[in-house]
Coordinates of C-alpha atoms in Angstrom, one line a residue:
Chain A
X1 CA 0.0 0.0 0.0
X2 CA 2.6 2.9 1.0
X3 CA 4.6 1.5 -2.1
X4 CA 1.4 2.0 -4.4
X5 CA 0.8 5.4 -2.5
X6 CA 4.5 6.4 -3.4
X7 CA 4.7 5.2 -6.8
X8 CA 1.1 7.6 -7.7
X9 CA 2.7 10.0 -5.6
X10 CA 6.3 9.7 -8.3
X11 CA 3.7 9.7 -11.3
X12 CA 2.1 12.9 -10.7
X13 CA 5.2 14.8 -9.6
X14 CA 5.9 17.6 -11.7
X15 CA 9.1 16.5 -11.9
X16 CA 8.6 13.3 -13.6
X17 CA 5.7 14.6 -16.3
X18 CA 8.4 17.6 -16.9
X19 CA 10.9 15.0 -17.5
X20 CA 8.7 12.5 -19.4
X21 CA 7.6 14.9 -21.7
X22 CA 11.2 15.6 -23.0
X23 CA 11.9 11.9 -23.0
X24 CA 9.1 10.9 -25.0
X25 CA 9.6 14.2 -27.7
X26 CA 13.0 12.5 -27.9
X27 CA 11.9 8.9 -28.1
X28 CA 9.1 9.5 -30.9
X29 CA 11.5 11.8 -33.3
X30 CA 14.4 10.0 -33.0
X31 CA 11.9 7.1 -34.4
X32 CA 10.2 9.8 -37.1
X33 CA 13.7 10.9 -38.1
X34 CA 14.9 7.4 -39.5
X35 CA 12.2 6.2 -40.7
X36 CA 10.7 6.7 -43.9
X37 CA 7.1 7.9 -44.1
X38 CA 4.5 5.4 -45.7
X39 CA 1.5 6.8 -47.2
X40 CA -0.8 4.4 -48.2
X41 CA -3.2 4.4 -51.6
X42 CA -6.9 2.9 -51.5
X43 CA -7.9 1.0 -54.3
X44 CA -9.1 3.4 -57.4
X45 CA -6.7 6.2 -56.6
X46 CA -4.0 5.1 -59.0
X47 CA -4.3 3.8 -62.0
X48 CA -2.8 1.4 -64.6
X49 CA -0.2 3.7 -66.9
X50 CA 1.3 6.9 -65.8
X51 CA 0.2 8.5 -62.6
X52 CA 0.7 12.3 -61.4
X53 CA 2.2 12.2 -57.5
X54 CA 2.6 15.7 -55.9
X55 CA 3.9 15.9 -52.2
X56 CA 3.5 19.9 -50.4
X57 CA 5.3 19.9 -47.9
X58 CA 4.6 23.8 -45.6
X59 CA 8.2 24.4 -44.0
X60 CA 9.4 25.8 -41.0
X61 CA 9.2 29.0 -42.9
X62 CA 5.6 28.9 -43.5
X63 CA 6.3 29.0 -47.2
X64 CA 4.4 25.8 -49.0
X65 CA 7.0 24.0 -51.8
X66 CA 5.4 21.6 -53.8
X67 CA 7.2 18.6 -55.6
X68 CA 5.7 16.7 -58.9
X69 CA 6.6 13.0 -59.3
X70 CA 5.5 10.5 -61.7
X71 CA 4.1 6.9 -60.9
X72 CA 4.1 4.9 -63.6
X73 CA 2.2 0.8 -62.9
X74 CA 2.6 -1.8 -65.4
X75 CA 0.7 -4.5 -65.4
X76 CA -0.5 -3.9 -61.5
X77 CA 3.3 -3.0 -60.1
X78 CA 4.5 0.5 -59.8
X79 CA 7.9 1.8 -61.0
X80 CA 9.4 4.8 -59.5
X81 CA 11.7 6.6 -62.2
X82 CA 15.3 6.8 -60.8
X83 CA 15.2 10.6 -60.7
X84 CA 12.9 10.4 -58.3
X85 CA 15.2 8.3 -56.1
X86 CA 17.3 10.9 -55.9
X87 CA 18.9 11.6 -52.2
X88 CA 21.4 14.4 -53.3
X89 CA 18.6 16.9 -54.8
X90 CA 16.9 19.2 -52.8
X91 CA 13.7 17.5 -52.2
X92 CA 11.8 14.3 -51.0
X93 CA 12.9 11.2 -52.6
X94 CA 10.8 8.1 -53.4
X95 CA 12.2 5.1 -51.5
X96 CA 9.9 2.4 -52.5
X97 CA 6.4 1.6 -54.0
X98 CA 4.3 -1.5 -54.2
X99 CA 1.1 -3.3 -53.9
X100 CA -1.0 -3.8 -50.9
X101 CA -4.1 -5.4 -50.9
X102 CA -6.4 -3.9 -54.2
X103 CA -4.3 -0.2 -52.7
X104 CA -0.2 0.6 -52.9
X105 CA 1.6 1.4 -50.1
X106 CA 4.3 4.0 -51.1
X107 CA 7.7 5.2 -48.6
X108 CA 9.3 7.9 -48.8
X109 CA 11.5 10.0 -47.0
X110 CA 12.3 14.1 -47.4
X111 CA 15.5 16.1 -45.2
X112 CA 12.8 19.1 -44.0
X113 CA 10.2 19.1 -41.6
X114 CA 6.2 20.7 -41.4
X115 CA 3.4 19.7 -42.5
X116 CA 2.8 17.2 -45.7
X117 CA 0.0 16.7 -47.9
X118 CA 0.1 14.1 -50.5
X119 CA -1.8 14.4 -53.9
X120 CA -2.2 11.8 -56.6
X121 CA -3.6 12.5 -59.7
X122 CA -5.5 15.5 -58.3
X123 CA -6.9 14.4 -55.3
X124 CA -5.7 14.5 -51.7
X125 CA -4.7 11.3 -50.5
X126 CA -2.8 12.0 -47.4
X127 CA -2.0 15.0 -45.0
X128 CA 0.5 14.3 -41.7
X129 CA 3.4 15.6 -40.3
X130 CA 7.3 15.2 -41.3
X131 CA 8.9 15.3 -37.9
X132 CA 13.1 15.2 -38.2
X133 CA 15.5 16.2 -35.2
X134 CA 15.8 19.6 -36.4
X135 CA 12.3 20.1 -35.6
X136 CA 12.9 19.5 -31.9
X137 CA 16.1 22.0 -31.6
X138 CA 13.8 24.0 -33.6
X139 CA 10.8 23.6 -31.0
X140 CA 13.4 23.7 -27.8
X141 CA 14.6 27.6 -28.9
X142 CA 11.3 28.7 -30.2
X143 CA 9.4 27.9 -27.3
X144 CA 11.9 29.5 -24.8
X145 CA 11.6 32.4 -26.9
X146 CA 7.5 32.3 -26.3
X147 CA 7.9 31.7 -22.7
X148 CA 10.1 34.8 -22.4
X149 CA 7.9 36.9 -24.6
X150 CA 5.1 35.8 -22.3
X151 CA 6.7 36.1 -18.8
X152 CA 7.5 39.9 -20.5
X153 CA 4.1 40.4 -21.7
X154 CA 3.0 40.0 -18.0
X155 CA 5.0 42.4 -16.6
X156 CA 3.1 45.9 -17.5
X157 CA -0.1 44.8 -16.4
X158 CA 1.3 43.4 -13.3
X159 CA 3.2 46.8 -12.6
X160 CA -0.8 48.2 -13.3
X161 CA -2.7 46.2 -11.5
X162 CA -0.5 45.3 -8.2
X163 CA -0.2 49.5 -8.3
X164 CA -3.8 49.9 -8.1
X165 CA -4.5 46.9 -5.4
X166 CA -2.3 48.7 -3.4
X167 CA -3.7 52.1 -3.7
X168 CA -7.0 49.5 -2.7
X169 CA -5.7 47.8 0.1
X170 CA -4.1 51.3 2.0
X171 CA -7.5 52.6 1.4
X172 CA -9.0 49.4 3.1
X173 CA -11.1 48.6 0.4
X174 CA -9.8 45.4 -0.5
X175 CA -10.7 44.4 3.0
X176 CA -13.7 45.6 2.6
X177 CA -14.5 43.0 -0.6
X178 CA -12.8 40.1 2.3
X179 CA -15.1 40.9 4.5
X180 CA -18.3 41.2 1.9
X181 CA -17.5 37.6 0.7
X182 CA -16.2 35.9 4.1
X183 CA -18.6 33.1 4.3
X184 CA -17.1 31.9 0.5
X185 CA -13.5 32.3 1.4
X186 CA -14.6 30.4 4.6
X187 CA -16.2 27.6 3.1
X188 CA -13.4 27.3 0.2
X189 CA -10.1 28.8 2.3
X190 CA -10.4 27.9 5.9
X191 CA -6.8 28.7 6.3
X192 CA -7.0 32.6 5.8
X193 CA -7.4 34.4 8.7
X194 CA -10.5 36.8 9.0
X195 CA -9.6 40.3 6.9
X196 CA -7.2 39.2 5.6
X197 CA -5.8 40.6 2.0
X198 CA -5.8 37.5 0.4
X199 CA -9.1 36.9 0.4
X200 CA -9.4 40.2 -1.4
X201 CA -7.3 39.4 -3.9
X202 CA -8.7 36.4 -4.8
X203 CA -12.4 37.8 -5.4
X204 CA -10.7 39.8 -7.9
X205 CA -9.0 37.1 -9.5
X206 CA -12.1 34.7 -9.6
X207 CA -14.4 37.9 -10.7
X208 CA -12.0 38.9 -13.7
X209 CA -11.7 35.2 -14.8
X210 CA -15.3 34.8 -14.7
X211 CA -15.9 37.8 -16.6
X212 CA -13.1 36.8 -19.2
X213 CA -10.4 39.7 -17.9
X214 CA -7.6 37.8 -18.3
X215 CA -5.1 40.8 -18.1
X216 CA -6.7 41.5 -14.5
X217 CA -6.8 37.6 -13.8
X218 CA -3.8 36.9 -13.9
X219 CA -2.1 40.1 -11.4
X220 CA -4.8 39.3 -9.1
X221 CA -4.2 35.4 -9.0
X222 CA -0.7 36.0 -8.2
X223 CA -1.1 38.7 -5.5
X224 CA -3.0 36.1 -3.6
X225 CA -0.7 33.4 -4.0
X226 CA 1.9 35.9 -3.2
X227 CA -0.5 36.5 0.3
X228 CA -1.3 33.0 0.9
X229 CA 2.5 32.4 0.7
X230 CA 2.6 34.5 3.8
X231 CA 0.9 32.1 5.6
X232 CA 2.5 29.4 4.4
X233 CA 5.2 27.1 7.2
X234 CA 7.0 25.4 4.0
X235 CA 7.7 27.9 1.7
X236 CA 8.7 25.3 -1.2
X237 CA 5.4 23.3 -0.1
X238 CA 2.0 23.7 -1.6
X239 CA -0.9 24.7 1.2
X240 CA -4.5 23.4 1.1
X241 CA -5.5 27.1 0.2
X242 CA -2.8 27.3 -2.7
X243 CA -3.7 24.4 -4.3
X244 CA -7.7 25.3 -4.2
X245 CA -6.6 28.7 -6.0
X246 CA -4.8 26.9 -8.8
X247 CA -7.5 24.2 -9.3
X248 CA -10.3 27.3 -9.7
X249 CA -7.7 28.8 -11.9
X250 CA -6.7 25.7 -13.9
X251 CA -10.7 24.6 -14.6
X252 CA -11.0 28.8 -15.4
X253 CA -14.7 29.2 -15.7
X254 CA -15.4 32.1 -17.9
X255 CA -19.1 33.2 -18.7
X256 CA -17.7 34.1 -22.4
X257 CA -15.4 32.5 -24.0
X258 CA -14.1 35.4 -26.0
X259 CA -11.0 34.3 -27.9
X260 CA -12.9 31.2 -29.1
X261 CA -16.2 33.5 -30.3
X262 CA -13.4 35.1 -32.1
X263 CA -12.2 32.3 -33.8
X264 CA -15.6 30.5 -34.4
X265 CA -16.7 34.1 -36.5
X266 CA -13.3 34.1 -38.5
X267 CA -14.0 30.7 -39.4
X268 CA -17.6 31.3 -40.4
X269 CA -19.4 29.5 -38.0
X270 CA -23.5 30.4 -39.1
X271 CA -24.2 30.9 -35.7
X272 CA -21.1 31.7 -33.3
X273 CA -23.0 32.2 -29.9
X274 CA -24.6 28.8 -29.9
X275 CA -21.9 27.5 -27.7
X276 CA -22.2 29.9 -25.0
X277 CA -24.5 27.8 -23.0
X278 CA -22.9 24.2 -23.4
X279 CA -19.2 26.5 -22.5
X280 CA -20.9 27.5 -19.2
X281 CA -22.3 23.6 -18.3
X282 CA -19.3 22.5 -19.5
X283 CA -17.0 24.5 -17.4
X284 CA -19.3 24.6 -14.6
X285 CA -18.7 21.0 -14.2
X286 CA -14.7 21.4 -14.6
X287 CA -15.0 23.9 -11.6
X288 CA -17.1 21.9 -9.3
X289 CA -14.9 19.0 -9.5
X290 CA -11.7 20.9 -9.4
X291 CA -13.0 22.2 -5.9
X292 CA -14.5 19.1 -4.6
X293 CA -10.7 17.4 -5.8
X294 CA -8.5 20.1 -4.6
X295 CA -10.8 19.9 -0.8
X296 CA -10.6 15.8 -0.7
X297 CA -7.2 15.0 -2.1
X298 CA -5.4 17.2 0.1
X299 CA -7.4 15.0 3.1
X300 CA -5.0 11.9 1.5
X301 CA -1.8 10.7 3.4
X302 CA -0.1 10.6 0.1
X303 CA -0.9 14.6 -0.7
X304 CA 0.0 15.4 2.8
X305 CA 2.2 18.5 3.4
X306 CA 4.3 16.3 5.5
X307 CA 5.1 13.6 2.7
X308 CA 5.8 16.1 0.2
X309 CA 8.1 17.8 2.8
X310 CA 10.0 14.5 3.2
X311 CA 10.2 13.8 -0.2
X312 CA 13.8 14.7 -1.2
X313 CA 14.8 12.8 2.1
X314 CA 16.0 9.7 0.1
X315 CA 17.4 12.1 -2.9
X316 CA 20.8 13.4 -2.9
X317 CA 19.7 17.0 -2.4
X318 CA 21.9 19.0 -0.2
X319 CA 19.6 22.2 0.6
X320 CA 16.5 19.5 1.8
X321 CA 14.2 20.2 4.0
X322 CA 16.4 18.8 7.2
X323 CA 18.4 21.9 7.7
X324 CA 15.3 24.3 7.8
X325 CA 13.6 22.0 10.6
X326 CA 16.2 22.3 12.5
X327 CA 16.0 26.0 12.4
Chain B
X1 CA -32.0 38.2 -31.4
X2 CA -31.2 34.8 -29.5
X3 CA -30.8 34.2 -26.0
X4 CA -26.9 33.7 -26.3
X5 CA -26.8 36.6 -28.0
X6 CA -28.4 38.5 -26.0
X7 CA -26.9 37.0 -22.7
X8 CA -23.4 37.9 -25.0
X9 CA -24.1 41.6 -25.0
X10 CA -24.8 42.0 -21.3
X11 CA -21.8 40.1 -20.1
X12 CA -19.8 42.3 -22.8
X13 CA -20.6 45.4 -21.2
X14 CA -20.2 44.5 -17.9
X15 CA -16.9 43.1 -18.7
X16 CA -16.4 46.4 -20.4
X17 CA -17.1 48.6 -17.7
X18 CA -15.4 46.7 -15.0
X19 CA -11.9 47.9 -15.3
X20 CA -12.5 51.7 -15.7
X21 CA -15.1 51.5 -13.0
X22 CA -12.6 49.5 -11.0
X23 CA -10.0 52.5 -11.2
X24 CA -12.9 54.6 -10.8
X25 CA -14.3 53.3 -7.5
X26 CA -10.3 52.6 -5.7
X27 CA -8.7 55.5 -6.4
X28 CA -12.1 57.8 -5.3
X29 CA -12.6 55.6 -2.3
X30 CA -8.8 56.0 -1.8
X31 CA -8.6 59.6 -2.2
X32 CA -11.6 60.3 0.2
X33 CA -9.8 58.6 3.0
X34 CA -6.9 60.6 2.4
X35 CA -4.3 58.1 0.9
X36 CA -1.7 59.1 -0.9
X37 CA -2.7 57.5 -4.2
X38 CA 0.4 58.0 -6.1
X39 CA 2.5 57.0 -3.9
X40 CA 1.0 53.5 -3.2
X41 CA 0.4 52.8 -6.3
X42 CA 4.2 53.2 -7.5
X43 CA 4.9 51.8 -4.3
X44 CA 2.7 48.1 -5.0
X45 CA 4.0 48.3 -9.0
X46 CA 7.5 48.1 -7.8
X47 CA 6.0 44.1 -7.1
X48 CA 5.9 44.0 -11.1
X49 CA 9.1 43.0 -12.7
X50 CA 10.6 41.2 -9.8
X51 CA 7.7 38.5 -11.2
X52 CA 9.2 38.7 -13.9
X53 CA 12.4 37.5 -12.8
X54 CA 10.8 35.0 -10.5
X55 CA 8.3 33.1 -12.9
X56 CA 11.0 33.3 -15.9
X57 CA 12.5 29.8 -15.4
X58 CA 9.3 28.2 -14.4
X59 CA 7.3 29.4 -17.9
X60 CA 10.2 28.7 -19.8
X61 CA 11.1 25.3 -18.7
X62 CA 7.1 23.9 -19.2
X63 CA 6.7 25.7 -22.7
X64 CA 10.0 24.3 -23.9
X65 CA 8.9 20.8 -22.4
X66 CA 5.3 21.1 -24.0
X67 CA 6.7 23.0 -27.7
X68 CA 9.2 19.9 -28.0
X69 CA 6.6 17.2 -26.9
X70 CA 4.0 19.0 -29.9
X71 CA 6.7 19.1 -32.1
X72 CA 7.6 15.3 -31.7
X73 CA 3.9 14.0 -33.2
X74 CA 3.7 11.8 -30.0
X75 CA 0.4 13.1 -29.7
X76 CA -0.6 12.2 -32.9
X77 CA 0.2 8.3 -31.8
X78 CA -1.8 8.8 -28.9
X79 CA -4.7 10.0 -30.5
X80 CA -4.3 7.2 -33.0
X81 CA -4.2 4.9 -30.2
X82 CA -7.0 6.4 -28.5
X83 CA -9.5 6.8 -30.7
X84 CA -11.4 3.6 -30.5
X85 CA -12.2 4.4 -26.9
X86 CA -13.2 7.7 -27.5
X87 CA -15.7 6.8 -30.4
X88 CA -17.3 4.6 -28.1
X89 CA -18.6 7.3 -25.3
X90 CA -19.3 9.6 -28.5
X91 CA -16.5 12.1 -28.7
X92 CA -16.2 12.6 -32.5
X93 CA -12.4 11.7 -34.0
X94 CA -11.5 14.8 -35.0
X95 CA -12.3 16.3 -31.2
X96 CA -9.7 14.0 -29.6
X97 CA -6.2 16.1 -30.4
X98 CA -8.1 18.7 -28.8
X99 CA -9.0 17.3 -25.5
X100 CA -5.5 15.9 -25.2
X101 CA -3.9 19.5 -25.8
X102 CA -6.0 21.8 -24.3
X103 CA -4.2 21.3 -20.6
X104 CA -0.6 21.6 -22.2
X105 CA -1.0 24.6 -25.0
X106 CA -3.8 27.4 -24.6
X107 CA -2.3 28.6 -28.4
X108 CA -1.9 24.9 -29.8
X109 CA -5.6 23.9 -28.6
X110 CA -6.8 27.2 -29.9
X111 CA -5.3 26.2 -33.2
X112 CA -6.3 22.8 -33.3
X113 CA -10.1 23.9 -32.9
X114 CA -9.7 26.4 -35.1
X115 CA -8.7 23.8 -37.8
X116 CA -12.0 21.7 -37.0
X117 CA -14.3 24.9 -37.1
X118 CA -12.4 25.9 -40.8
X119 CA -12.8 22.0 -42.2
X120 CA -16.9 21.8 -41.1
X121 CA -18.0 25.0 -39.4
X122 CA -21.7 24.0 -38.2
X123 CA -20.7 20.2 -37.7
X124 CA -21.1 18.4 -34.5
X125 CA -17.7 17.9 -34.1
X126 CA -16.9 21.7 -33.8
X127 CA -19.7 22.3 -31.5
X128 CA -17.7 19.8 -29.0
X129 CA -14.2 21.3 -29.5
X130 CA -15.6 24.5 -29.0
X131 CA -17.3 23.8 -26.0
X132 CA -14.4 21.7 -24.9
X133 CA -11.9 25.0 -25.3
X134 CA -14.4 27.3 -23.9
X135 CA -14.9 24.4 -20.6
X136 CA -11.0 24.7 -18.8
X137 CA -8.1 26.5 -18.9
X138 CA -4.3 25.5 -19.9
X139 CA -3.2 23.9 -16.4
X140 CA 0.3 23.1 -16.8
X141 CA 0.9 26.9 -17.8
X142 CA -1.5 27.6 -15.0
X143 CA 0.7 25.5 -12.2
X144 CA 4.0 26.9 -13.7
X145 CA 2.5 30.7 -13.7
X146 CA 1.2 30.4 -10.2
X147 CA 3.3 28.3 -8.2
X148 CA 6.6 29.7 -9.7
X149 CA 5.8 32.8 -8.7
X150 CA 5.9 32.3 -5.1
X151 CA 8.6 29.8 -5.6
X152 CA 7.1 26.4 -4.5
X153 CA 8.0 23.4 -6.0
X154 CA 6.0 20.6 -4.2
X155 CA 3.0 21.0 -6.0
X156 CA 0.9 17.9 -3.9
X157 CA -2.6 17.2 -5.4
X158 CA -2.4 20.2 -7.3
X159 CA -1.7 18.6 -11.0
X160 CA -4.3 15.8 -10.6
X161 CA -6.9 18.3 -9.2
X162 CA -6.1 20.0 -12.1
X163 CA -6.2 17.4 -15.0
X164 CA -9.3 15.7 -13.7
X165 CA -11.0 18.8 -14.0
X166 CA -9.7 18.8 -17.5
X167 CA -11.0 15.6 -17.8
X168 CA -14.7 16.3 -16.3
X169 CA -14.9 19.4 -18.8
X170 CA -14.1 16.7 -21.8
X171 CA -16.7 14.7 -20.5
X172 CA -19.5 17.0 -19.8
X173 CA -18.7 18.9 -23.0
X174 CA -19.5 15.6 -25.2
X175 CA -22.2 15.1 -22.8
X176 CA -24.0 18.5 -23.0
X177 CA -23.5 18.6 -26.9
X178 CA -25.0 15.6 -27.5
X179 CA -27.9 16.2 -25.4
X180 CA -28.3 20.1 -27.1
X181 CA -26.9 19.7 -30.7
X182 CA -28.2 16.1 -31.6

């Protein structure tokens, strides 16, 4: 049992889904990156004589190229001309074609990466993805970059927002707000102390998310976390009220979902507001649970503070926990 | 004019008034009891960038794990290997990558619903991945944004609070769209 308990505990440690992630990127490219791709034909796509084969392949540029090959089948086997063989030009090459079934199955390999669409004879027979190691150094810088533009992106309306809380909580209106909504924060934070500021600060939060302010959301959300750290014994340790702000954060209820209306109108949906209600049910339920999980999980020996707290005792970590007991 | 439209409008001007009203409201309430409202409010942005500094490591180190996982196609085996489950509880096919992104990428879920909407606008299918973007939020950005901010590490129940709440939005977003759209 305490083994079972640990090994859940292992699975769902950030550390190891951080880690496993990378591992299986690596694991699935290096297999994408050595073998050839097959695309197969249903029966009726090609025919007996000479067949027209175009593979578009949209690069990491965004720029489509497009490639025409010819498929010639005598007699029920497919040749492949030798030019199209080719490895040393600058485009895919045709490894190998033959029949399958009433279909062909054809293989073939290219040096880029992006998305593919295969065409034969005018109709689409294929689209996927050509994934090489490139695409994973690619991926690796690229998404650094996007994490830095984001963590920038915060900063201004953090610099806004905490600016004006402030201004709120010297003028005691953010206690105010606590106090308004103190049987909530009772019911879903029993750890905050009466008045306090965090429970200010997380009315905003919930309020802007609900109304779809994500640019307030977000300062608000980590103000409170930033409070509820305050009150916090293990400062590298989750508390009962931490985790209940992330799990109403992570299921984000929103009473509009603006960016998606957005996108459903660009992409000519007849009637884009039809979702609206299904959104709300839909989320509504992703909230409810989220609360009811983050209230009873934290109840579970294996979630306790205490076990988390001794879980780099049998790692070879020299800043652990032991020293700051001991303080 | 339908009801969602309707409900639309008045939700969109609340949300538009909130933020000028909320400046409104603290810095007069502020200024009637005498606070110095410059002053404090220079004083709590000061707060700002050292967030910046703090959350750097923890956004970059989940968006480069998440970008190279997207970029590797493993969750195009998954989905592959998936499917037949799904199909049997009624999630359509094409509905699948999304569920499976939306808690890692807000911006590669987005996309992938926008590609169902653009292949079959008023189908089924992108009623449900609609409904299933519009139901949760990106929860691994989430717990990076959040805890890394404050500096914890030991996240406890946090993730699996967090991804079965993912989980009940999939599910009650096939649920509810069968029971309104079919």
């Amino acid at each position: 049992m305490r083994t079972l308990g640990a090994f859940f505990r292992a699975l769902l440690n950030i550390n190891t889904i951080w880690g496993l992630l990378i591992l299986s990127a690596f694991a699935v490219c290096m297999l994408q990156h050595y073998l050839p791709t097959t695309t197969t034909f249903q029966p009726g796509v090609l025919h007996e004589g000479d067949n027209q084969l175009i593979i578009g392949i949209k690069g990491p540029n965004g720029e489509v190229q497009t490639w025409t090959y010819g498929l010639t089948i005598q007699s029920g086997a497919p040749v492949i001309a030798e030019d199209d063989r080719a490895t040393d030009q600058d485009r895919p090459w045709l490894i190998d074609a033959r029949r399958s079934g009433n279909g062909y199955l054809l293989t073939w390999d290219a040096d880029t990466y992006g998305k593919y669409t295969v065409t034969a004879n005018g109709a689409v027979v294929r689209k996927g993805s050509l994934v090489t190691l490139q695409s994973l150094t690619d991926a690796a810088f690229d998404w650094a970059k996007v994490g830095f533009d984001l963590a920038l992106g915060l900063v201004a309306s953090m610099v806004l927002f905490l600016g004006l809380l402030k201004v709120g909580e010297k003028a005691g209106i953010v206690q105010l707000v606590a106090r308004l909504v103190d049987p909530l924060i009772r019911f879903l934070f029993p750890e905050i102390p009466k008045d306090h500021p965090a429970a200010g600060a997380i009315v905003m939060n919930v309020t802007s998310t609900v109304l779809g302010l994500g640019n307030a959301a977000t300062p608000f959300g980590l103000k409170a976390m930033q409070h509820l750290q305050s009150l916090n014994p293990n400062r590298e340790v989750a508390t009962n009220a931490q985790v209940m702000l992330l799990a109403i954060n992570t299921a984000g209820f929103a009473l509009i979902p603006t960016t998606l209306l957005a996108v459903r109108k660009s992409e000519g949906c007849s009637n884009p507001f039809e979702v609206i209600g299904t959104c709300m049910v839909a989320g509504a339920t992703a909230t409810i649970v989220a609360i009811v999980l983050a209230k009873l999980l934290g109840r579970l020996p294996i979630f306790s503070a205490q076990a988390a707290l001794h879980e780099d005792d049998n790692m070879a970590v020299a800043d652990g926990p032991v020293q700051e007991e001991a303080r | 004019m339908s009801a969602a439209y309707a409900f639309k409008m008045v939700v969109e001007q609340i949300s538009l008034l909130t933020i000028p009203l909320l400046f409104f409201l603290i810095i007069g309430y502020a200024m009637c009891r005498r606070v110095k409202v410059y002053e404090a409010f220079t004083e709590g942005g000061k707060e700002g960038f050292d967030i910046f500094l703090k959350i750097l490591p923890y956004i970059v180190a989940i968006l480069v794990a998440i970008g190279m996982f997207r970029a590797s196609g493993a969750l195009d085996f998954i989905t592959e290997s998936l499917a037949p489950y799904t199909l049997k509880i009624g999630m359509p096919a094409d509905v699948l990558p999304v569920a499976l992104m939306r808690p890692l990428s807000g911006s590669g879920s987005l996309g992938l619903v926008a590609d169902v909407i653009h292949n079959a606008p008023d189908s089924f299918s992108a009623k449900v991945a609609s409904t299933m973007f519009g139901a949760t939020d990106t929860t691994f950005y989430i717990i990076a944004l959040y805890f890394g901010s404050v500096g914890i590490r030991k996240t406890r129940h946090a993730v699996i609070a967090g991804l079965m709440a993912d989980l009940a939005g999939v599910l009650a977003a096939v649920w509810v769209c069968q029971l309104v759209f079919r």
